[in-house]
Amino acid sequence: MAANQLLARELVTFVGATFFALLCSSPQVRGVDYAFMKDATQAANVSYYDYIVVGGGTAGCPLAATLSEHFRVLLLERGGSPYGDERVEDMTRFTDTLADTSPGSPVQRFVSEDGVINSRPRVLGGGSCINAGFYTRASDDYVRGAGWDLEATGAAYRWVEDVVAFHPELGPWQAALQAGLLESGITPDNGFTFDHLDGTKVGGSIFDADGRRHTAADLLRYARADGLDVLLWARVAKILFNVRGRRPVARGVVFHDSKGRMHKAYLNARRGNEIILSAGAMGSPQLLMLSGVGPADHLRLFGITLVHDQPEVGQGMSDNPMNAIYVPSPSPVETSLIQVVGITQVGSYIEGSSGARHSASARNFGMFSPQTGQLATVPPKQRTPEAIARAAETMKQLDDSAFRGGFILEKILGPLSTGHLELRNRNPDDNPSVTFNYFSHPEDLRRCVAGLSVIERVIQSKAFENFTYTDFSMETLLNMSTGFPVNLLPRHDNDTTSLEQFCRDTVMTIWHYHGGCQVGRVVDTEYRVLGLDALRVIDGSTFNASPGTNPQATVMMLGRYSLVLTPVMFYRVHFEHSPGRP
C-alpha cells in the first residue's frame, strides 16, 4: 500500500501532463505539393477574385475546394503548411508543438479569463491538424435544428469521409473502455459508426491504418487547380467595405505577409461575389470587430471606425468543459487517442485516452509540461528557463511505471453556459480576450456530476479490472486528478467529497469552443452577416451548441454543404457561371 501511495504522489505531480499530449498525438503524413499553394510573400500587391475565404482551417479548406470548382477563389491562411512539418506529422514530436510559443508554431496558446489553458490552430487544415482525430457526425436532431437538409448533409459528410475518415482498430485498453461502458448501462452497443447514436460506439478517426493523419487540408485535393490560390502566412488585418450605399458592402481584404508587406485582394465586380470568414470561433468575431463590425462602444475604445453597430458580435461564446479521471494501471496499456464514446442519457459523453509517450532522453507533456511554462508548482514570474529545465530533468528521472495508465473523461452536451469575446488591442495576431463562464448554468454542472458517476461505474466494472488497482478508491483517484496542473484555478478542500466542486476546480477544455457569430444573432440562416452585403461567416463561430461528441466532422461538412445553404450560389454554379477569370 505504501508503494501505491508513493506512486499516487508521483502521479499527482506529473502524470496530468500526459493527458493533452495523448489527446492530440499526431501520426505522420506524407507531404503534399499543391501547385496552387504558395507563401504570401509571392502574392501580388493587388489581386481580384470571385470569392475570398479568410481562414484555411477545418471549414475554410472544404469551402474553398468546393467554390473553386466553378469560381476563382483566394484562400488566406495565417499559418503555414502541415506537410513536411514534423511538429504536425510526427506523433512523437507533437507535444513539442504545444510547448512551442514561437510565431511559427502550428498552435497558438491562449488562457481564457476563466483561467483555463487552451489552444487555437495556426496552420492550413486548422484544428484537424492538432486534435485527437475523433470523427463523428452530428445527430439528426442537431441537423434538423440547424435547418439543414438531412440528405444533403449526408452527401457532404460522405464527401469528407472519402478522404479523411477511417475505422480504427481498438487495443486492449480501448476495448476494455467499450466493454466497461456497456456493463455500466450505456447501451445499446452500436459497434463502429460515424453516426451519433445513444449508447456506446466506436467512432471514426482521421488517422489511417498506417498511423497517418488526414486533415481538412487534404480536402483541397478536390480543388480545381486553376480556380484556387492558397496563400500561407497571410495575416488578414481587416475587411474593406464600400459604405456609400444603403448598406455597407464587403469589397476586399487587407493582409500582410511574413515580411510585413501589405497586400490587398478585392472581389471581382460581379453580383454574388463574396468574402467568407472561416477564421474560427476566435478569429471570425475578432476580424469583424477589427473591421468595424461589432459593439459600437467597444470599438470606439480602440479607435476603430464603425462600419456597422452589431452588439451581438463576440457574444454567445461557449466551450465544452471537460473533466477527467486518471486511472493508473498495474498492466501496460497501449497508446491510444479517443476511439470509443459513450453517449449517455444524462447529458454527458464519456471517452478515454491511454498510454504515455516519452523517451529516455526527454519527457515533454505538452501544455502541462514544464517546457510550456504552465507548471502549477512554480509561480509565473519564477518560470525561468533554468527552473523549467530543472523540472523537466526531474520528470526524466521518474520510473516508467509512474506513467502507466489512462484517462477517462467526460464532456457535457451543449453547453448551456455562455460568455463573450472582446478585443485586447488592434493587432490581429494577438489573442482576443475570451470568457466562457464554465458551469455558470446549473444544468451544465448537473451533467458533469452525472458523467463522473458513469466514469466511476466504468472504473469499477469487471471489464476494466485488469487496468485498475483494487486498493485505489474513487476518492483516491479524484485526489490524484485534483492535483494535476490542468488550469490556473485554486483548489478547495472538498474537491474529493463534492463532485460539483471537483467539476469546477478541475475544468479543462476539449477545444470545442464555438459561438461569437451565431445564427440569428450575427448571421442569418444562410450565414450572411446581418446588416451587410457580400459577407458571410461559415465556421464553428456560428454554432449555438457543439455538434455531437466532436465538431470537426460537422465543421468540415459545413464547408462543403454551404452551397446548398445559399440559393444564389447554387443558381450561379449550375446555371450561370463557367470556369475561369472574367
XYZ file of C-alpha atoms in Angstrom:
582
model
C 0.000 0.000 0.000
C 2.900 2.360 0.805
C 4.308 1.784 -2.665
C 0.940 2.617 -4.163
C 0.734 5.835 -2.135
C 4.181 6.841 -3.378
C 3.082 6.103 -6.915
C -0.026 8.204 -6.366
C 2.054 11.194 -5.222
C 4.238 10.913 -8.320
C 1.143 10.724 -10.476
C -0.409 13.786 -8.862
C 2.702 15.826 -9.589
C 3.480 14.715 -13.107
C 1.051 12.410 -14.903
C -1.600 15.021 -15.590
C 0.851 16.436 -18.076
C 0.377 13.435 -20.337
C -3.304 13.951 -20.932
C -3.407 16.537 -23.680
C -0.333 15.040 -25.285
C -2.234 11.779 -25.625
C -5.376 13.517 -26.725
C -3.627 15.232 -29.588
C -0.878 12.845 -30.727
C -0.341 13.259 -34.416
C 0.920 10.396 -36.637
C 2.919 11.016 -39.778
C 1.565 12.261 -43.060
C 3.172 12.222 -46.456
C 3.974 15.593 -47.964
C 1.666 17.210 -50.488
C 2.785 19.790 -53.007
C -0.287 21.696 -54.146
C 0.553 23.757 -57.224
C -1.876 26.454 -56.071
C -0.276 26.855 -52.617
C 2.440 29.451 -52.024
C 3.835 31.797 -49.432
C 2.076 35.146 -49.184
C 5.381 36.923 -49.922
C 4.827 35.818 -53.529
C 1.393 37.431 -53.738
C 0.652 40.389 -55.959
C 0.234 43.733 -54.276
C -3.338 43.873 -55.589
C -5.419 40.950 -56.848
C -9.040 40.159 -57.794
C -11.188 37.083 -57.130
C -14.788 35.898 -57.186
C -14.573 34.662 -53.594
C -12.113 35.424 -50.821
C -12.059 32.887 -47.965
C -10.344 34.092 -44.792
C -9.033 31.126 -42.808
C -7.713 27.861 -44.238
C -8.965 25.706 -41.388
C -11.465 22.931 -40.835
C -14.250 24.802 -42.656
C -12.180 27.017 -44.954
C -10.386 24.221 -46.823
C -13.502 22.276 -47.920
C -15.297 25.549 -48.634
C -12.520 26.852 -50.888
C -12.186 23.494 -52.658
C -15.912 23.437 -53.381
C -16.096 27.027 -54.629
C -13.030 26.538 -56.846
C -14.937 24.039 -58.955
C -16.678 26.979 -60.628
C -15.058 30.214 -59.474
C -11.753 31.973 -58.916
C -11.095 31.678 -55.183
C -8.449 33.068 -52.835
C -7.842 31.198 -49.573
C -5.850 33.126 -46.950
C -4.254 31.156 -44.101
C -2.404 32.919 -41.279
C -0.213 29.848 -40.583
C 1.951 27.518 -42.598
C 1.578 24.156 -44.282
C 1.099 20.955 -42.244
C 3.005 18.982 -44.874
C 6.653 18.437 -44.082
C 6.261 19.892 -40.586
C 7.376 17.248 -38.088
C 5.519 19.019 -35.302
C 2.305 18.063 -37.081
C 3.423 14.907 -38.874
C 5.393 13.033 -36.235
C 3.418 11.595 -33.345
C 6.424 11.648 -31.043
C 7.035 15.340 -31.741
C 3.522 16.605 -31.296
C 3.917 17.558 -27.667
C 6.727 19.845 -28.768
C 4.082 21.816 -30.648
C 2.108 22.590 -27.503
C 5.293 23.797 -25.864
C 6.279 25.885 -28.883
C 5.316 29.526 -28.396
C 7.238 30.793 -31.416
C 5.429 32.783 -34.129
C 5.817 29.821 -36.493
C 4.132 27.261 -34.244
C 1.044 25.461 -35.638
C -0.579 26.142 -32.262
C -1.260 29.486 -30.620
C -1.888 29.092 -26.910
C -4.314 31.289 -25.009
C -5.691 31.328 -21.481
C -9.331 32.283 -21.090
C -10.370 34.785 -18.448
C -11.720 31.742 -16.575
C -8.138 30.560 -16.021
C -8.358 27.578 -18.369
C -5.398 26.899 -20.664
C -6.452 26.498 -24.284
C -5.038 26.421 -27.809
C -6.140 27.567 -31.249
C -4.707 26.323 -34.552
C -2.417 28.345 -36.782
C -1.862 26.013 -39.735
C -3.508 25.041 -43.021
C -6.110 22.455 -42.045
C -6.852 24.192 -38.749
C -7.923 22.185 -35.740
C -7.885 18.925 -37.711
C -4.080 19.185 -37.614
C -3.823 19.384 -33.846
C -6.705 17.359 -32.399
C -7.303 13.806 -31.171
C -8.642 12.732 -34.543
C -12.078 11.555 -33.420
C -14.575 11.711 -36.275
C -18.322 11.568 -35.686
C -21.323 13.192 -37.287
C -23.883 15.390 -35.576
C -27.187 13.809 -34.601
C -30.185 14.002 -36.908
C -31.899 16.212 -34.315
C -28.964 18.642 -34.423
C -29.092 18.733 -38.231
C -32.833 19.406 -38.235
C -32.453 22.041 -35.512
C -29.860 23.852 -37.614
C -32.313 23.919 -40.521
C -30.106 21.725 -42.692
C -31.311 19.073 -45.116
C -30.612 15.525 -43.890
C -29.991 14.073 -47.340
C -27.732 16.913 -48.444
C -25.722 16.876 -45.218
C -25.296 13.117 -45.582
C -23.839 13.624 -49.039
C -21.497 16.350 -47.722
C -20.344 14.148 -44.839
C -19.565 11.317 -47.298
C -17.584 13.745 -49.472
C -15.399 14.472 -46.440
C -15.204 10.862 -45.281
C -13.929 9.592 -48.623
C -10.694 11.471 -47.862
C -10.220 11.808 -44.104
C -12.206 9.247 -42.083
C -11.248 5.673 -41.157
C -12.269 2.752 -38.947
C -9.843 2.488 -36.002
C -8.655 -0.814 -34.584
C -9.074 -0.986 -30.798
C -6.299 -2.078 -28.475
C -6.951 -3.768 -25.109
C -7.434 -0.556 -23.107
C -9.931 0.978 -25.522
C -11.724 -2.378 -25.828
C -11.994 -2.509 -22.030
C -13.433 1.012 -22.019
C -16.019 -0.045 -24.595
C -16.994 -3.116 -22.570
C -16.982 -1.117 -19.320
C -19.380 1.440 -20.755
C -21.762 -1.287 -21.866
C -21.512 -3.013 -18.487
C -22.274 0.347 -16.857
C -25.549 0.625 -18.729
C -24.533 2.890 -21.628
C -26.384 0.804 -24.177
C -27.031 -0.320 -26.848
C -23.774 -1.460 -28.420
C -23.721 0.441 -31.722
C -20.394 -1.017 -32.883
C -18.471 1.127 -35.360
C -20.386 4.030 -36.852
C -19.915 7.630 -37.892
C -23.467 8.356 -36.721
C -24.406 9.958 -33.413
C -26.419 7.278 -31.589
C -27.299 6.914 -27.926
C -25.275 4.148 -26.322
C -21.690 3.019 -26.818
C -19.904 3.159 -30.145
C -16.547 3.103 -31.836
C -16.248 6.321 -33.797
C -14.255 7.192 -36.869
C -10.720 8.512 -36.866
C -8.776 10.794 -39.161
C -5.770 8.501 -38.600
C -5.467 5.735 -41.183
C -4.206 2.181 -40.627
C -0.614 3.337 -41.122
C -0.963 5.989 -38.439
C -1.071 8.855 -40.931
C -3.149 11.911 -40.023
C -5.568 13.144 -42.666
C -6.733 16.730 -42.251
C -9.043 19.290 -43.768
C -6.065 20.409 -45.861
C -6.283 17.048 -47.647
C -9.729 18.072 -48.914
C -8.009 20.620 -51.150
C -7.265 17.703 -53.473
C -10.848 18.216 -54.664
C -9.996 21.743 -55.827
C -9.768 22.824 -59.446
C -6.147 23.968 -59.625
C -6.939 26.873 -61.980
C -9.703 28.022 -59.658
C -7.788 28.368 -56.403
C -4.888 30.283 -54.908
C -3.841 29.384 -51.345
C -1.604 31.892 -49.582
C 0.217 30.804 -46.416
C 1.416 33.147 -43.672
C -1.177 35.661 -44.856
C -2.318 37.637 -41.818
C -5.587 39.384 -42.579
C -5.774 42.770 -40.860
C -9.294 43.807 -41.821
C -12.126 43.606 -44.300
C -12.645 46.571 -46.618
C -16.183 47.931 -47.125
C -17.941 50.256 -49.525
C -20.094 52.359 -47.191
C -21.570 54.784 -49.711
C -24.742 52.828 -50.425
C -27.781 51.901 -48.380
C -25.868 49.095 -46.668
C -22.141 48.515 -46.271
C -20.815 46.077 -48.872
C -17.680 43.981 -48.352
C -15.317 44.543 -51.275
C -11.887 43.259 -50.252
C -9.349 42.480 -47.548
C -6.006 43.800 -46.390
C -3.401 41.220 -45.403
C 0.291 41.171 -44.565
C 2.889 38.593 -45.463
C 5.613 37.236 -43.181
C 7.895 40.143 -44.085
C 5.274 42.673 -43.062
C 4.430 43.807 -46.586
C 0.820 44.827 -47.143
C -1.330 43.287 -49.886
C -4.916 43.906 -50.935
C -7.335 41.454 -52.524
C -10.632 42.644 -53.986
C -13.782 40.982 -55.223
C -14.431 40.989 -58.955
C -17.299 43.284 -59.894
C -19.990 40.675 -60.363
C -23.229 40.238 -58.456
C -22.989 37.457 -55.888
C -19.234 37.565 -55.279
C -18.448 37.429 -51.569
C -15.922 37.413 -48.772
C -16.353 34.466 -46.408
C -14.893 34.440 -42.906
C -13.800 30.964 -41.811
C -11.296 32.042 -39.191
C -12.860 30.074 -36.340
C -14.603 30.933 -33.105
C -11.738 33.188 -32.022
C -10.706 34.651 -35.354
C -14.017 35.414 -37.068
C -15.564 37.663 -34.383
C -12.155 39.260 -33.805
C -11.784 40.141 -37.504
C -15.315 41.503 -37.685
C -14.546 43.837 -34.801
C -11.192 44.891 -36.238
C -13.043 45.699 -39.470
C -15.578 47.946 -37.748
C -18.414 45.450 -37.281
C -19.287 44.939 -33.632
C -20.428 46.706 -30.465
C -20.015 50.426 -31.168
C -18.897 51.414 -27.667
C -16.297 48.650 -27.538
C -14.841 49.536 -30.946
C -14.562 53.221 -30.000
C -12.277 52.243 -27.115
C -9.725 51.109 -29.704
C -10.242 53.930 -32.179
C -11.803 51.618 -34.774
C -14.005 53.324 -37.360
C -17.530 51.944 -37.034
C -18.960 50.313 -40.151
C -21.949 48.617 -38.558
C -23.061 48.618 -34.928
C -23.591 44.942 -34.166
C -23.590 44.312 -30.393
C -24.008 40.544 -30.815
C -20.560 40.018 -32.340
C -18.489 38.150 -29.773
C -21.492 37.118 -27.704
C -22.622 33.562 -27.010
C -19.095 32.174 -26.633
C -19.051 28.648 -25.200
C -16.512 25.916 -24.611
C -17.450 22.338 -23.796
C -15.939 21.777 -20.350
C -14.038 18.548 -19.877
C -13.198 16.774 -16.647
C -11.013 13.697 -16.461
C -10.134 10.946 -14.001
C -6.681 9.422 -14.216
C -6.687 5.629 -13.807
C -3.237 4.195 -13.006
C -2.840 0.674 -14.362
C -0.950 -2.321 -12.968
C -0.697 -3.594 -16.558
C 0.903 -1.962 -19.588
C -1.519 -0.022 -21.763
C -1.354 0.853 -25.428
C -1.027 4.433 -26.508
C -4.412 5.436 -27.866
C -6.349 8.511 -28.754
C -10.105 8.845 -28.447
C -11.741 5.950 -30.283
C -14.716 4.926 -28.120
C -17.534 7.105 -26.826
C -20.431 6.525 -24.506
C -23.338 8.780 -25.438
C -25.354 8.796 -22.244
C -28.913 9.767 -21.345
C -27.640 12.148 -18.651
C -26.206 14.809 -20.979
C -22.565 13.797 -20.964
C -20.208 11.947 -23.303
C -17.640 9.505 -21.910
C -14.347 8.948 -23.767
C -10.802 7.949 -22.982
C -7.143 8.042 -23.975
C -4.258 5.985 -22.656
C -0.524 5.427 -22.580
C 2.303 7.912 -22.115
C 4.717 8.804 -24.893
C 8.243 9.552 -23.785
C 11.830 8.553 -24.327
C 14.823 8.093 -22.093
C 16.162 11.463 -23.170
C 13.049 13.605 -22.776
C 9.547 13.791 -21.391
C 7.629 16.676 -22.866
C 3.963 16.515 -21.912
C 2.626 19.320 -23.985
C 0.643 22.098 -22.392
C 1.043 20.645 -18.895
C 4.792 20.056 -19.108
C 7.409 22.316 -17.516
C 8.520 23.252 -21.028
C 5.258 25.117 -21.640
C 5.731 27.381 -18.647
C 2.480 26.149 -17.078
C 3.973 24.118 -14.202
C 1.498 24.795 -11.418
C 4.003 24.488 -8.567
C 6.134 27.321 -9.949
C 4.736 30.881 -9.767
C 4.574 32.533 -13.216
C 7.366 35.052 -12.505
C 9.636 32.220 -11.384
C 9.159 30.130 -14.526
C 12.632 30.920 -15.782
C 14.349 28.737 -18.404
C 16.571 27.355 -15.629
C 13.606 26.433 -13.399
C 11.796 24.835 -16.311
C 14.897 22.843 -17.237
C 15.228 21.582 -13.648
C 11.605 20.469 -13.582
C 11.998 18.695 -16.924
C 15.097 16.887 -15.650
C 13.183 15.737 -12.560
C 10.488 14.326 -14.814
C 13.066 12.308 -16.722
C 14.188 10.548 -13.543
C 10.791 9.024 -12.720
C 10.227 5.321 -13.245
C 8.155 4.426 -16.295
C 5.554 2.770 -14.061
C 4.563 6.222 -12.788
C 3.190 6.983 -16.239
C 1.308 3.734 -16.892
C -2.424 4.225 -17.174
C -5.006 6.315 -18.943
C -7.668 8.964 -18.603
C -11.417 8.508 -18.710
C -13.002 11.834 -19.435
C -16.386 13.360 -19.848
C -17.579 16.398 -21.731
C -21.087 17.685 -21.442
C -23.745 18.245 -24.049
C -24.161 21.836 -25.210
C -23.092 23.592 -23.072
C -25.724 25.994 -21.797
C -23.204 28.306 -20.093
C -22.103 31.179 -22.304
C -19.640 34.026 -22.229
C -18.207 36.627 -24.563
C -15.184 37.726 -26.571
C -13.598 41.179 -26.656
C -10.606 42.804 -28.264
C -7.422 43.369 -26.298
C -5.857 45.565 -28.961
C -5.884 46.177 -32.706
C -3.271 43.546 -33.534
C -4.932 40.638 -35.421
C -2.041 38.340 -34.440
C -2.779 38.694 -30.734
C -5.416 36.608 -28.984
C -8.574 38.456 -28.056
C -9.939 38.227 -24.517
C -12.490 35.434 -24.099
C -14.602 34.327 -21.145
C -16.534 31.048 -21.281
C -18.173 31.082 -17.814
C -17.809 27.334 -17.329
C -20.600 25.761 -15.251
C -22.392 29.055 -14.722
C -25.585 27.276 -15.805
C -26.705 24.744 -13.166
C -27.703 22.174 -15.778
C -24.121 22.017 -17.049
C -22.944 21.256 -13.520
C -25.591 18.561 -13.111
C -24.488 16.923 -16.353
C -20.856 16.963 -15.252
C -21.656 15.271 -11.935
C -23.791 12.656 -13.688
C -20.961 11.959 -16.131
C -18.465 11.465 -13.313
C -20.807 8.889 -11.793
C -20.765 6.980 -15.086
C -16.961 7.094 -15.091
C -16.941 5.625 -11.565
C -19.092 2.699 -12.732
C -16.750 2.086 -15.672
C -13.674 2.074 -13.430
C -15.380 -0.398 -11.092
C -16.631 -2.651 -13.902
C -15.410 -6.195 -14.364
C -14.377 -5.318 -17.904
C -11.852 -2.809 -16.553
C -10.402 -4.847 -13.700
C -7.099 -5.593 -15.485
C -6.413 -1.856 -15.700
C -7.153 -0.819 -12.103
C -5.583 -1.247 -8.678
C -8.063 -2.885 -6.304
C -6.942 -0.741 -3.362
C -7.355 2.578 -5.213
C -10.727 4.003 -4.197
C -12.626 6.555 -6.251
C -11.684 9.156 -3.648
C -8.012 8.326 -4.222
C -8.415 8.734 -7.977
C -10.247 12.026 -7.511
C -7.450 13.223 -5.248
C -4.851 12.350 -7.892
C -6.788 14.122 -10.599
C -7.370 17.181 -8.428
C -3.619 17.593 -8.076
C -2.921 17.820 -11.800
C -1.872 21.289 -13.068
C -4.720 21.360 -15.592
C -5.677 25.015 -15.166
C -4.793 28.147 -13.220
C -7.681 27.854 -10.757
C -7.311 27.356 -6.982
C -8.313 24.038 -5.409
C -10.649 23.505 -2.454
C -10.597 21.138 0.496
C -13.837 19.457 -0.557
C -12.786 18.555 -4.112
C -12.835 14.823 -3.338
C -16.129 14.872 -1.439
C -18.115 17.241 -3.661
C -18.313 16.277 -7.306
C -19.729 19.734 -8.031
C -16.583 21.321 -6.612
C -14.412 18.805 -8.454
C -16.075 19.776 -11.742
C -15.469 23.476 -11.140
C -11.899 23.152 -9.913
C -10.568 20.655 -12.477
C -12.299 22.005 -15.583
C -10.322 21.729 -18.809
C -11.018 22.465 -22.424
C -11.584 19.812 -25.053
C -11.036 22.546 -27.677
C -14.647 22.602 -28.779
C -15.140 26.325 -28.282
C -17.724 27.951 -30.517
C -20.007 30.970 -30.803
C -19.302 34.643 -31.339
C -21.060 34.881 -34.731
C -24.163 32.845 -34.044
C -27.042 32.217 -36.416
C -29.902 34.577 -35.606
C -27.622 36.977 -33.757
C -24.784 37.856 -36.158
C -25.624 35.872 -39.311
C -28.877 34.701 -40.866
C -29.792 31.095 -41.666
C -27.763 31.345 -44.887
C -24.754 32.624 -42.897
C -24.891 36.159 -44.341
C -23.762 38.789 -41.845
C -26.842 40.753 -40.779
C -26.901 44.365 -41.950
C -24.112 43.902 -44.519
C -23.810 42.651 -48.067
C -21.277 40.329 -49.710
C -20.046 38.926 -46.383
C -20.688 35.568 -44.725
C -19.297 33.618 -41.798
C -19.043 29.846 -42.227
C -17.307 28.074 -39.342
C -17.831 26.983 -35.739
C -18.355 30.547 -34.563
C -21.891 30.286 -35.941
C -22.819 27.281 -33.764
C -25.196 27.691 -30.837
C -24.071 24.322 -29.425
C -21.273 21.910 -30.217
C -22.452 19.235 -32.677
C -22.242 15.645 -31.467
C -19.313 14.438 -29.410
C -16.730 16.151 -31.613
C -17.388 19.054 -34.012
C -14.681 18.565 -36.640
C -16.735 16.299 -38.936
C -19.619 18.782 -38.947
C -17.370 21.808 -39.478
C -15.763 20.101 -42.498
C -19.189 19.057 -43.746
C -20.447 22.637 -43.453
C -17.652 23.845 -45.713
C -18.998 21.559 -48.431
C -22.688 21.989 -47.639
C -22.639 25.786 -47.769
C -23.520 25.821 -51.481
C -26.775 24.059 -50.677
C -27.472 26.664 -47.998
C -27.043 29.517 -50.444
C -29.598 29.715 -53.275
C -27.725 32.491 -55.116
C -24.519 30.451 -55.127
C -26.396 27.324 -56.076
C -28.085 29.068 -59.020
C -24.842 30.577 -60.290
C -22.949 27.288 -60.014
C -25.485 25.353 -62.039
C -26.846 27.892 -64.486
C -24.696 30.986 -64.926
C -21.004 30.628 -64.397
C -18.317 28.974 -66.423
C -14.795 28.376 -65.024
C -12.089 30.964 -65.472
C -11.356 34.558 -64.656
C -13.883 37.025 -66.130
